[in-house]
mmCIF file of C-alpha atoms and ligand atoms in Angstrom:
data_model
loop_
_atom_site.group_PDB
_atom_site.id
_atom_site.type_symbol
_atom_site.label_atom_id
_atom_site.label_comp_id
_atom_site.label_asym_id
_atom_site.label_seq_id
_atom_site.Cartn_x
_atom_site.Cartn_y
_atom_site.Cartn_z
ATOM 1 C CA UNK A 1 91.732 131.982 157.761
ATOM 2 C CA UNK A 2 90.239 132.813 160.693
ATOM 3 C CA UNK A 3 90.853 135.719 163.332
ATOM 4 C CA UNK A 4 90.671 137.513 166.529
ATOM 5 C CA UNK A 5 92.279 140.818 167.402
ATOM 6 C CA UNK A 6 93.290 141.667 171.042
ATOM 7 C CA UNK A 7 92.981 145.284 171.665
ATOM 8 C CA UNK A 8 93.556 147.790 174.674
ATOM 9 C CA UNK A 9 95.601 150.434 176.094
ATOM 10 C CA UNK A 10 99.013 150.872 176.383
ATOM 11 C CA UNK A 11 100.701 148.215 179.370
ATOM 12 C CA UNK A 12 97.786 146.381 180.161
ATOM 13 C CA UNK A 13 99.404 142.975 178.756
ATOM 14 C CA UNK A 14 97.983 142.975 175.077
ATOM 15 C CA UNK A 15 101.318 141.439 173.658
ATOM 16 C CA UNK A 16 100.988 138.512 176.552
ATOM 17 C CA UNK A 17 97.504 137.871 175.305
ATOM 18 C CA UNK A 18 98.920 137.203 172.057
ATOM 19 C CA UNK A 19 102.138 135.571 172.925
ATOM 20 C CA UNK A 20 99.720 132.818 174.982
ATOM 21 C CA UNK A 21 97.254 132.748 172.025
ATOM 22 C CA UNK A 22 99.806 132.216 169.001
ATOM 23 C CA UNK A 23 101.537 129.561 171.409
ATOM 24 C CA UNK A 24 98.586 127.848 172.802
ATOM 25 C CA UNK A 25 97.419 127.288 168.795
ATOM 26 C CA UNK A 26 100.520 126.547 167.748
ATOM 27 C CA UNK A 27 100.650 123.849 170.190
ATOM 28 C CA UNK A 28 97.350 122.310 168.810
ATOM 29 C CA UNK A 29 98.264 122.429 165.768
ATOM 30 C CA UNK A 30 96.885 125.378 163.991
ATOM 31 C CA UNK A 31 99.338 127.998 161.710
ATOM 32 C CA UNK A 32 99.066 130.641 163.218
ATOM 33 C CA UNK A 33 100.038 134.708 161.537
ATOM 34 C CA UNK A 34 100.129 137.489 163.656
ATOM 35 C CA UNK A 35 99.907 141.490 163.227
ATOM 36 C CA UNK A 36 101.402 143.401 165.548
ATOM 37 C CA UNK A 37 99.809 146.937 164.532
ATOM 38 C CA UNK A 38 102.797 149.752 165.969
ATOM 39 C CA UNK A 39 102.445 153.215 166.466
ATOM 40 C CA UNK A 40 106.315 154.659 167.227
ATOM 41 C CA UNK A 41 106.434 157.252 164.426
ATOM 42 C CA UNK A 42 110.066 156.164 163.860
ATOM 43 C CA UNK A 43 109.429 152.631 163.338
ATOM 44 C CA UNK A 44 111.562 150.912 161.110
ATOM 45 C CA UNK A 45 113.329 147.265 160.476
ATOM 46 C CA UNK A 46 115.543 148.536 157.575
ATOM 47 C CA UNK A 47 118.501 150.564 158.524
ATOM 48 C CA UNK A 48 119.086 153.680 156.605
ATOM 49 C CA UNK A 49 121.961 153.336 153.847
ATOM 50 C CA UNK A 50 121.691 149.634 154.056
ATOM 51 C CA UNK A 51 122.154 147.376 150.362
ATOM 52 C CA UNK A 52 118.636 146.672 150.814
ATOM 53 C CA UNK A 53 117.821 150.366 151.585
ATOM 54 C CA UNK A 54 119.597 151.106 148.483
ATOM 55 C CA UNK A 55 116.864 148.700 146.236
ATOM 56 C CA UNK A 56 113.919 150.442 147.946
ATOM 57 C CA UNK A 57 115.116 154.358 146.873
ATOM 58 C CA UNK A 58 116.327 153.004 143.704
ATOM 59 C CA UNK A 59 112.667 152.824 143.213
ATOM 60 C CA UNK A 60 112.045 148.618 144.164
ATOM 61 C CA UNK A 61 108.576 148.319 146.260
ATOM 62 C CA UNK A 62 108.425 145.725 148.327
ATOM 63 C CA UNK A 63 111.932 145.003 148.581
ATOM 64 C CA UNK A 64 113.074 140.971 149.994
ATOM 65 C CA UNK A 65 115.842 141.582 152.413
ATOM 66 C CA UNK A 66 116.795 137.571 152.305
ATOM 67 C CA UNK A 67 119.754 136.875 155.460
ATOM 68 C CA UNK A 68 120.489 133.347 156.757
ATOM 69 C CA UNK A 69 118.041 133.249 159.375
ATOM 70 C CA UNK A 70 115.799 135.515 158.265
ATOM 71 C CA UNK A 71 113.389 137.182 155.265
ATOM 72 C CA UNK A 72 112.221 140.661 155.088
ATOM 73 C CA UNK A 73 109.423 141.923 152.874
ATOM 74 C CA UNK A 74 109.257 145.585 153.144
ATOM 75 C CA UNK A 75 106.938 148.564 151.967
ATOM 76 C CA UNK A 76 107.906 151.816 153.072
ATOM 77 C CA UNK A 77 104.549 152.401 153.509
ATOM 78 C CA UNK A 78 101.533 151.562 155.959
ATOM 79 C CA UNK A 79 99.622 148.897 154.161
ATOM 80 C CA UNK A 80 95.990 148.173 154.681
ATOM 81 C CA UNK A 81 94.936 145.122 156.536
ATOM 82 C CA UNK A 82 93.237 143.514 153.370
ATOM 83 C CA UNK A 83 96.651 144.376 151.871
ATOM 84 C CA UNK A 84 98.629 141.998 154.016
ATOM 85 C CA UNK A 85 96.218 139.433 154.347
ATOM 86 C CA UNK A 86 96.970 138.702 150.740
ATOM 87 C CA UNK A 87 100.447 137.504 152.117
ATOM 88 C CA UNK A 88 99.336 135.300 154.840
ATOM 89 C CA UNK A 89 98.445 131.879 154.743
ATOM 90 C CA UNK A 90 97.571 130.740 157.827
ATOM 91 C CA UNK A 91 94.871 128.873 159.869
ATOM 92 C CA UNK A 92 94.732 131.715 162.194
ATOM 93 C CA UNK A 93 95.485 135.014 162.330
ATOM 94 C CA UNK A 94 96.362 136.880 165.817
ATOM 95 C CA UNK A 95 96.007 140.811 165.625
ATOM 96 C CA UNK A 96 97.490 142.957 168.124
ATOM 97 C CA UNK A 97 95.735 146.940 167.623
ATOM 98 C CA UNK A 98 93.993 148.013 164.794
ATOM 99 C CA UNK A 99 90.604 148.125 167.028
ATOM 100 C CA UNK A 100 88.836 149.592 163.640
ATOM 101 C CA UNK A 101 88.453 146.192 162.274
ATOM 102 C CA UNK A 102 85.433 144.190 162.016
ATOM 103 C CA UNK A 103 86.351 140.774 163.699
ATOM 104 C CA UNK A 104 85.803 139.879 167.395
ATOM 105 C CA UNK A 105 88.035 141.309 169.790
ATOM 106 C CA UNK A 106 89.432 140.914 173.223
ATOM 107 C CA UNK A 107 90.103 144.088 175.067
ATOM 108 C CA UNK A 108 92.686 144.642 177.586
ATOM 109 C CA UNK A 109 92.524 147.448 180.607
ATOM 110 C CA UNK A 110 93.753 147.807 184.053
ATOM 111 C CA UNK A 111 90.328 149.187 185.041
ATOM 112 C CA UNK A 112 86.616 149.133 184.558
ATOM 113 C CA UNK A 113 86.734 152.517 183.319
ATOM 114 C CA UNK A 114 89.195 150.942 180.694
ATOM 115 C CA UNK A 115 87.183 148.223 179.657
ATOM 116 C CA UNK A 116 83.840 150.975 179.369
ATOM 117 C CA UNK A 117 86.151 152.672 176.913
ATOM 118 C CA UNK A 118 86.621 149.761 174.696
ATOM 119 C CA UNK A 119 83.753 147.383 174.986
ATOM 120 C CA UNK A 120 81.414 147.341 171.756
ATOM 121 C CA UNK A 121 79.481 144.276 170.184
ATOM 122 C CA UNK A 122 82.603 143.277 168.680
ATOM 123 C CA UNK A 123 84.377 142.177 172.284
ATOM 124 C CA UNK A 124 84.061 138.515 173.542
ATOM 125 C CA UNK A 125 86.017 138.458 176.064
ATOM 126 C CA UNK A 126 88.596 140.911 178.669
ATOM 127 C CA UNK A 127 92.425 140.030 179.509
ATOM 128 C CA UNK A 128 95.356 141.335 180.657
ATOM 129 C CA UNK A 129 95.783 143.028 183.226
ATOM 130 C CA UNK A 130 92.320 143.607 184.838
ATOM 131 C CA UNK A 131 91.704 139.767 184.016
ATOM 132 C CA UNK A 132 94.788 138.993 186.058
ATOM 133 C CA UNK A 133 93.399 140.892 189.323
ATOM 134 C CA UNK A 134 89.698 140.379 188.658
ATOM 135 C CA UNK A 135 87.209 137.469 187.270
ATOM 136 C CA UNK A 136 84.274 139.642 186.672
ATOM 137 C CA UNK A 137 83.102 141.817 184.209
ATOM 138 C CA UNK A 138 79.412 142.343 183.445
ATOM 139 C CA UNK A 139 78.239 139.462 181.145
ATOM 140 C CA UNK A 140 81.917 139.108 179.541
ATOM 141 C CA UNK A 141 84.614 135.899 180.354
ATOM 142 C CA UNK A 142 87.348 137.611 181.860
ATOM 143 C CA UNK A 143 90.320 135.306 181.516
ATOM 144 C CA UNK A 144 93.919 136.103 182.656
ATOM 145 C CA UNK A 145 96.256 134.837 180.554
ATOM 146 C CA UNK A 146 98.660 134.349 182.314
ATOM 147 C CA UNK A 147 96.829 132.033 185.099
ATOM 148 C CA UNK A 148 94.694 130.400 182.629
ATOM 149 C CA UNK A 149 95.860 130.208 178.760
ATOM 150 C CA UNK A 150 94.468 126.822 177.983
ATOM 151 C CA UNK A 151 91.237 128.210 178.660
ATOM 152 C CA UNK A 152 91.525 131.347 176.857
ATOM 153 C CA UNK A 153 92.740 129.777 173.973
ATOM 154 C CA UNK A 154 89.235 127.541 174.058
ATOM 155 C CA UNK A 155 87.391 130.499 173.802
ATOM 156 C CA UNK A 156 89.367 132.057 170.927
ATOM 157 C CA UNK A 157 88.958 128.415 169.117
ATOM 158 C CA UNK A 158 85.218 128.571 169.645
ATOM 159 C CA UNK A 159 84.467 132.325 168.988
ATOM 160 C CA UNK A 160 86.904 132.940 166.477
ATOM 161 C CA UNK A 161 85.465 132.786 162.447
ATOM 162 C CA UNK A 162 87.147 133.804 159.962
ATOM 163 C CA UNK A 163 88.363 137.204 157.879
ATOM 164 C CA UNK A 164 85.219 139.316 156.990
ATOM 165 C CA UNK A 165 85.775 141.679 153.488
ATOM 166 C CA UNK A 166 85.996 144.508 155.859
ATOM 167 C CA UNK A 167 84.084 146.960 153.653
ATOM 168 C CA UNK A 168 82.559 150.076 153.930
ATOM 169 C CA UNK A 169 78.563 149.889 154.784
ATOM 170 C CA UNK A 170 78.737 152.598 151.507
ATOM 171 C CA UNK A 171 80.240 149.800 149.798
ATOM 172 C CA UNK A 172 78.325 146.924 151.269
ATOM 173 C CA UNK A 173 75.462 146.167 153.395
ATOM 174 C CA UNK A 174 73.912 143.443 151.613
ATOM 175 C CA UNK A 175 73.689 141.200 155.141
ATOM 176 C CA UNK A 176 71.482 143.959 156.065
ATOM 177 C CA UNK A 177 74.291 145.921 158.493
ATOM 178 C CA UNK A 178 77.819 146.536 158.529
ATOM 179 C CA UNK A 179 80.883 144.387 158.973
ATOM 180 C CA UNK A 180 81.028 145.424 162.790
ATOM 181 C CA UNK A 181 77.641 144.940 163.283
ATOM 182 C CA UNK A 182 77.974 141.533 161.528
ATOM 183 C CA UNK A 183 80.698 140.178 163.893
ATOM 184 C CA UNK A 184 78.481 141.406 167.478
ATOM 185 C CA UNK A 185 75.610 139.259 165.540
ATOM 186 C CA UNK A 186 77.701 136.551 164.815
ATOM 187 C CA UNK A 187 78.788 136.946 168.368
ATOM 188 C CA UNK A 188 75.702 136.596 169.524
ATOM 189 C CA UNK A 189 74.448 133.751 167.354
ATOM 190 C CA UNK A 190 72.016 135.453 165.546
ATOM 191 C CA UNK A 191 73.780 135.511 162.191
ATOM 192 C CA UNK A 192 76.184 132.861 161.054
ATOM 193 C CA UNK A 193 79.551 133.782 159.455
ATOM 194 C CA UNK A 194 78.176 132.277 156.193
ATOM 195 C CA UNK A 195 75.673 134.679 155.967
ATOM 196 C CA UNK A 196 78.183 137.211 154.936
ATOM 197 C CA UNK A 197 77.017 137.290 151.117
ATOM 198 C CA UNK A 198 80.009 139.567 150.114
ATOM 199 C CA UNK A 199 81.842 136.400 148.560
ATOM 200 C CA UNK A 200 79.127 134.525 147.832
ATOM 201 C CA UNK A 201 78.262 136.635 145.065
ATOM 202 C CA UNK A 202 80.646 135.809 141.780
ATOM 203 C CA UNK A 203 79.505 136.777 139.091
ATOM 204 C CA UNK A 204 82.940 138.595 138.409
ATOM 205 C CA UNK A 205 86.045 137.041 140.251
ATOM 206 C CA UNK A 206 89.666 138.478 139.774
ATOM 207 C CA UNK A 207 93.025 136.295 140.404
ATOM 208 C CA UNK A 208 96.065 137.899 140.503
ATOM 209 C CA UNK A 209 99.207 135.510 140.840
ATOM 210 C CA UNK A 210 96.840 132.852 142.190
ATOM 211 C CA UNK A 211 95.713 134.946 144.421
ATOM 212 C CA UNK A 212 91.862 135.616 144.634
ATOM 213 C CA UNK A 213 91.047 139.394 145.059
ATOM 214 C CA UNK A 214 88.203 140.272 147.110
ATOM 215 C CA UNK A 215 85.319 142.105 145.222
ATOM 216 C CA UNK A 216 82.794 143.856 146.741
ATOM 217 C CA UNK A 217 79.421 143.457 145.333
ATOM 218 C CA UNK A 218 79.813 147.451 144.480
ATOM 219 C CA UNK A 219 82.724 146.584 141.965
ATOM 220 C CA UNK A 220 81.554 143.123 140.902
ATOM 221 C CA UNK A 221 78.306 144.813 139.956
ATOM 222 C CA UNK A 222 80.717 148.196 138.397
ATOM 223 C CA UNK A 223 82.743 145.023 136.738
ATOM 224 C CA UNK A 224 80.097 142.546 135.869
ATOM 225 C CA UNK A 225 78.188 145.716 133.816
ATOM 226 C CA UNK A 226 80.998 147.258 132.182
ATOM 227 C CA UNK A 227 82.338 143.848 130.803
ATOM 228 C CA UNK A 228 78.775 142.450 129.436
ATOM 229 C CA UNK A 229 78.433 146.029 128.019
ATOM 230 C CA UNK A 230 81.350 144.922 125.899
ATOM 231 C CA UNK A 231 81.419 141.762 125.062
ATOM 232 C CA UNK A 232 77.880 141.747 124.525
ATOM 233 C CA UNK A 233 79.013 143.482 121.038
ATOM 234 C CA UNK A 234 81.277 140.895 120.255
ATOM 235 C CA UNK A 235 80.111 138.194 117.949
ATOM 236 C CA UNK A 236 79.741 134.636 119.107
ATOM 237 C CA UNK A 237 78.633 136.207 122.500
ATOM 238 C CA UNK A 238 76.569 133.863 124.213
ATOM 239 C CA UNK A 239 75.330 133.554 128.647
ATOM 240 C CA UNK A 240 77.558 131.093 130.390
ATOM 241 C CA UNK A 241 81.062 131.767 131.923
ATOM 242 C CA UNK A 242 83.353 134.003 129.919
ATOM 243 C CA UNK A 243 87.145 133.953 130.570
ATOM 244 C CA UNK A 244 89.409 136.731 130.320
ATOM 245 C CA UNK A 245 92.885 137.056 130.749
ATOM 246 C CA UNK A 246 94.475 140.371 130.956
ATOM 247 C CA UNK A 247 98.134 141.311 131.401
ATOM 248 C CA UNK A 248 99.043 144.576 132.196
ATOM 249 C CA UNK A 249 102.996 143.108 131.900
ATOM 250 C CA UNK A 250 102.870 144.269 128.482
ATOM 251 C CA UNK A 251 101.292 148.033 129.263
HETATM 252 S S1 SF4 B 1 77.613 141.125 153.604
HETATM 253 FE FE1 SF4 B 1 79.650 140.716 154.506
HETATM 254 S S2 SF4 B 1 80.987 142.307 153.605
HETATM 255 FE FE2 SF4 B 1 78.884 142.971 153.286
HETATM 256 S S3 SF4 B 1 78.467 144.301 155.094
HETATM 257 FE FE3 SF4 B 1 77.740 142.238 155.576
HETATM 258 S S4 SF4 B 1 79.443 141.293 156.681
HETATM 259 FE FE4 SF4 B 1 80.281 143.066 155.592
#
């Protein structure tokens, strides 16, 4: 799946950005998922006392709330971003906030001194507001989205790549940087998104409900040693791939 995130300050036409983006891929065909990171303290979509309610403090997380026209999943709890990517299929995925991840951005201001505030190697491209009363900004495309979509949503189709592990360079820094650094070389076609070596390396690789969990080579490594230290006790042990199932179902 691969992503973009539109970030910028408050009223300076983020959620436009997006609403062209998801509709200009959906028109071409792509699946498009979208985040729309919110920071009203009170935020909620359950109501409190509802039947659904009821489940979660019961002690139910996540909770379905199924209607007729639509399905609720709900934590009541701020997930991580790897968290809910597990729950997205999707061609691409649209983020709105959450400027702390590693995956190129566009940034949205109503002035230059915005777009100083936000720009990093990360950013590809400016919208929203300024882009709708200016068309340039240093070496970036400025592109409003509202006067030109179509061509916004080129540059999102060619820039975008997708979902890096989004680790910690304590964790992982076996391209040589961190994730962030990564995407502004990607950006700048000095690396290529393959290069990212974090999945490439499987010597250990965990499934849960189908699911493949991303390992960082810190725990495949934590993983890979503990197991062999194991198994390499057990009789009949021999090098080639092992298979083990565990279940903690029964714990
Ligand atoms: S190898 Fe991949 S996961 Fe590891 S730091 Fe580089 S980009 Fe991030």
């Amino acid at each position: 799946m691969k992503a973009i995130s539109v970030c910028g300050f408050h009223h300076t036409g983020k959620t436009g950005v997006c609403e062209a983006l998801i509709s200009g891929l959906v028109k071409r065909g792509e699946r498009v998922a979208s985040i729309k990171d919110i920071h009203y303290e009170k935020f909620s979509m359950e109501k409190p006392g509802s039947n659904s309610d009821r489940h979660y403090q019961a002690g139910a997380e996540p909770v379905f709330a199924r209607g007729i026209d639509e399905t609720d999943l709900i934590w009541r709890r701020q997930l991580t971003f790897n968290e809910m990517i597990t729950h997205i299929d999707a061609d691409w995925l649209i983020v709105e906030g959450m400027h702390e991840l590693a995956m190129p951005r566009i940034i949205c201001g109503a002035t230059t001194d915005d777009l100083e505030k936000l720009n990093d190697s990360t950013v590809f491209a400016v919208s929203g507001k300024y882009a709708d009363e200016h068309d340039i900004y240093g070496e970036l495309p400025v592109i409003s989205a509202l006067n030109e979509p179509e061509r916004l949503v080129d540059l999102v189709l060619a820039r975008g790549f997708a979902v890096l592990p989004q680790v910690d360079p304590e964790c992982c820094s076996h391209c040589g940087m961190s994730c962030h650094e990564f995407v502004g070389a990607v950006l700048r076609g000095e690396r290529q998104r393959a290069e990212c070596v974090a999945e490439n390396l499987g010597k250990v690789r965990v499934w849960q409900d189908e699911q493949e969990m991303k390992l960082v080579p810190f725990v495949q490594n934590i993983l890979h040693d503990s197991i062999e230290a194991l198994l390499k006790n057990l009789k009949g042990y021999k090098t080639g791939r092992i298979r083990i199932e565990y279940d903690n179902s029964r714990d």
